[in-house]
Amino acid sequence: MSGHRVRVVERVAGRLQLRFERRVEPGTTLDFGRGGSVSIGVDPLDDKVSRRAAVVAALDRGWRITPMNRSGVVLHLWGLAPYPVRHPETVGWHRVGVRVLGTPGMEHWILLEDSADYTAGVDSATTSGTAVSTPPQELTAEQREAVGLVFAQLLTWPPTVDAQVLLIKQAATRVQRSAAAVQARLDGVRAKALALGLGRMSELTDPEYLYVLVRAGYVPLRPEDVDPLLA
């Protein structure tokens, strides 16, 4: 069976609801919108969503996304920085959130999930095609815990709109450890990102080094990061 799965979820009044779910084979094309073959923005009605908001085609490797929504479309590749798209784009990533913009306070998501091995992250010995002679070791359990605390909102599925980073002192309080202990763990995490090609010494609460590690497969999605509705 294909590893491609498409889901539509919408958050209204703070409540996430699953509207559509289907496994698809490569070559399948779905049309999303108020008047599309897959409805989005209709219950309750959001007239800021176009009748044809986006077209998604499942490829052998990844997805082809064509944005058409007059209010805009934003791509949220899991664990990476979101960005608006205005032209057709091909993406290969294990979790892609397509946010169809509408009325403020309402969220409309097309969630594209692909379990194929090629989406698991760049080979740990490379980043952006640059060879790394000695790739760093995987994150320890303590380092992954620190990352999951400080960057929790950046690692949720579905993505969190306007995700915020937790302060190190706040993260330390939550796990009843010292701020120095959490900082030391993040120092080690950042060092691994530098070894993978991070271009500058970023602050420990700057997600730039997180994005490098996510792309390289060092920060996988955990079950606790997934909303129970999608588990």
Short mmCIF file of C-alpha atoms in Angstrom, two decimals, residues 33-198:
data_model
loop_
_atom_site.label_atom_id
_atom_site.label_comp_id
_atom_site.label_asym_id
_atom_site.label_seq_id
_atom_site.Cartn_x
_atom_site.Cartn_y
_atom_site.Cartn_z
CA GLY A 33 -11.49 24.34 -1.63
CA ARG A 34 -15.04 25.39 -0.88
CA GLY A 35 -16.02 24.00 -4.26
CA GLY A 36 -13.27 21.41 -4.70
CA SER A 37 -13.50 17.64 -4.84
CA VAL A 38 -12.32 17.76 -1.21
CA SER A 39 -14.14 20.40 0.82
CA ILE A 40 -12.27 22.82 3.04
CA GLY A 41 -13.61 25.96 4.68
CA VAL A 42 -17.27 24.95 4.45
CA ASP A 43 -18.19 23.78 7.98
CA PRO A 44 -18.48 26.41 9.30
CA LEU A 45 -18.38 28.51 6.17
CA ASP A 46 -15.22 30.57 5.69
CA ASP A 47 -15.74 32.79 2.66
CA LYS A 48 -12.08 33.88 2.79
CA VAL A 49 -11.20 30.42 1.42
CA SER A 50 -11.42 30.20 -2.36
CA ARG A 51 -13.66 27.74 -4.14
CA ARG A 52 -10.43 26.28 -5.55
CA ALA A 53 -7.77 26.84 -2.91
CA ALA A 54 -5.08 24.28 -3.76
CA VAL A 55 -4.40 21.30 -5.98
CA VAL A 56 -2.19 18.49 -4.66
CA ALA A 57 -0.72 15.69 -6.77
CA ALA A 58 0.93 12.65 -5.21
CA LEU A 59 4.22 11.84 -6.94
CA ASP A 60 6.44 8.79 -6.77
CA ARG A 61 8.69 10.89 -4.55
CA GLY A 62 6.78 13.58 -2.67
CA TRP A 63 4.04 15.97 -3.71
CA ARG A 64 3.27 18.67 -6.26
CA ILE A 65 1.38 21.53 -4.61
CA THR A 66 -0.35 24.22 -6.67
CA PRO A 67 -1.59 27.16 -4.54
CA MET A 68 -4.71 28.94 -5.79
CA ASN A 69 -6.28 30.43 -2.66
CA ARG A 70 -6.81 34.17 -2.97
CA SER A 71 -6.01 34.68 0.73
CA GLY A 72 -2.75 32.75 0.41
CA VAL A 73 -1.17 29.38 1.13
CA VAL A 74 1.67 28.67 3.55
CA LEU A 75 3.81 25.51 3.56
CA HIS A 76 4.87 24.06 6.91
CA LEU A 77 7.37 21.25 6.38
CA TRP A 78 7.45 19.52 9.74
CA GLY A 79 10.28 20.78 11.94
CA LEU A 80 11.30 23.50 9.47
CA ALA A 81 10.49 27.18 9.03
CA PRO A 82 7.14 27.85 7.27
CA TYR A 83 7.01 29.92 4.10
CA PRO A 84 4.31 31.25 1.75
CA VAL A 85 3.98 29.78 -1.74
CA ARG A 86 2.49 31.49 -4.77
CA HIS A 87 3.57 29.13 -7.53
CA PRO A 88 3.49 25.35 -7.98
CA GLU A 89 6.10 23.64 -5.85
CA THR A 90 7.37 20.08 -5.55
CA VAL A 91 8.31 18.92 -2.06
CA GLY A 92 9.67 15.65 -0.70
CA TRP A 93 9.28 15.50 3.07
CA HIS A 94 7.64 13.07 5.47
CA ARG A 95 5.13 15.59 6.88
CA VAL A 96 3.96 18.62 4.88
CA GLY A 97 1.31 20.95 6.26
CA VAL A 98 -0.43 23.07 3.62
CA ARG A 99 -2.18 25.91 5.48
CA VAL A 100 -4.97 27.48 3.49
CA LEU A 101 -5.38 31.00 4.86
CA GLY A 102 -8.85 32.26 5.63
CA THR A 103 -10.62 34.17 8.36
CA PRO A 104 -8.38 34.99 11.34
CA GLY A 105 -9.00 32.56 14.18
CA MET A 106 -9.81 29.66 11.83
CA GLU A 107 -7.20 27.17 10.66
CA HIS A 108 -7.53 25.07 7.51
CA TRP A 109 -4.88 22.39 6.96
CA ILE A 110 -4.14 19.92 4.20
CA LEU A 111 -1.77 17.42 5.82
CA LEU A 112 0.42 15.36 3.50
CA GLU A 113 2.15 12.38 5.04
CA ASP A 114 4.67 10.10 3.35
CA SER A 115 6.37 7.19 5.09
CA ALA A 116 8.85 6.45 2.29
CA ASP A 117 12.44 5.98 3.43
CA TYR A 118 13.75 8.85 1.31
CA THR A 119 11.84 11.35 3.47
CA ALA A 120 13.52 10.31 6.72
CA GLY A 121 16.12 13.07 6.44
CA VAL A 122 19.30 13.82 4.57
CA ASP A 123 21.93 11.13 5.03
CA SER A 124 23.60 11.81 8.39
CA ALA A 125 26.95 12.21 6.65
CA THR A 126 25.79 15.08 4.45
CA THR A 127 23.96 18.37 4.62
CA SER A 128 22.94 20.34 1.55
CA GLY A 129 25.12 18.00 -0.51
CA THR A 130 28.30 18.78 1.40
CA ALA A 131 30.19 15.77 2.68
CA VAL A 132 30.95 15.56 6.40
CA SER A 133 34.04 13.46 7.10
CA THR A 134 32.94 12.32 10.57
CA PRO A 135 29.22 12.77 11.19
CA PRO A 136 28.28 13.55 14.79
CA GLN A 137 26.61 10.97 17.00
CA GLU A 138 22.86 10.93 17.39
CA LEU A 139 21.28 13.12 20.04
CA THR A 140 21.20 11.61 23.51
CA ALA A 141 17.86 11.11 25.24
CA GLU A 142 18.63 14.11 27.46
CA GLN A 143 19.49 16.30 24.48
CA ARG A 144 16.31 15.26 22.66
CA GLU A 145 14.31 16.08 25.78
CA ALA A 146 15.85 19.57 25.92
CA VAL A 147 15.12 20.17 22.24
CA GLY A 148 11.56 18.92 22.71
CA LEU A 149 11.00 21.34 25.56
CA VAL A 150 12.52 24.52 24.15
CA PHE A 151 11.25 23.98 20.59
CA ALA A 152 8.06 22.10 21.45
CA GLN A 153 5.73 24.31 19.39
CA LEU A 154 7.99 24.01 16.32
CA LEU A 155 7.76 20.21 16.40
CA THR A 156 4.02 19.58 16.67
CA TRP A 157 1.88 17.76 14.13
CA PRO A 158 -0.21 19.39 12.83
CA PRO A 159 2.03 22.46 12.95
CA THR A 160 1.42 25.24 15.45
CA VAL A 161 0.61 28.60 13.88
CA ASP A 162 2.91 31.38 15.13
CA ALA A 163 4.96 28.85 17.10
CA GLN A 164 6.96 30.26 20.01
CA VAL A 165 10.22 29.11 21.57
CA LEU A 166 10.36 28.39 25.30
CA LEU A 167 12.96 30.19 27.38
CA ILE A 168 15.67 27.97 28.84
CA LYS A 169 14.69 28.93 32.40
CA GLN A 170 11.10 27.95 31.67
CA ALA A 171 12.18 24.62 30.19
CA ALA A 172 14.36 23.93 33.24
CA THR A 173 11.45 24.60 35.58
CA ARG A 174 9.23 22.14 33.74
CA VAL A 175 11.71 19.28 34.15
CA GLN A 176 12.93 20.39 37.57
CA ARG A 177 16.52 20.83 36.46
CA SER A 178 18.86 23.78 36.56
CA ALA A 179 18.99 26.21 33.67
CA ALA A 180 22.71 25.44 33.40
CA ALA A 181 21.96 21.74 32.87
CA VAL A 182 19.46 22.45 30.07
CA GLN A 183 21.86 24.94 28.50
CA ALA A 184 24.69 22.38 28.53
CA ARG A 185 22.51 19.89 26.68
CA LEU A 186 21.55 22.44 24.08
CA ASP A 187 25.21 23.41 23.71
CA GLY A 188 25.88 19.82 22.71
CA VAL A 189 22.97 19.83 20.28
CA ARG A 190 24.19 23.03 18.63
CA ALA A 191 27.71 21.60 18.34
CA LYS A 192 26.31 18.72 16.30
CA ALA A 193 24.54 21.16 14.01
CA LEU A 194 27.81 23.06 13.54
CA ALA A 195 29.51 19.78 12.60
CA LEU A 196 26.76 19.21 10.01
CA GLY A 197 27.31 22.59 8.37
CA LEU A 198 25.48 25.23 10.43
#
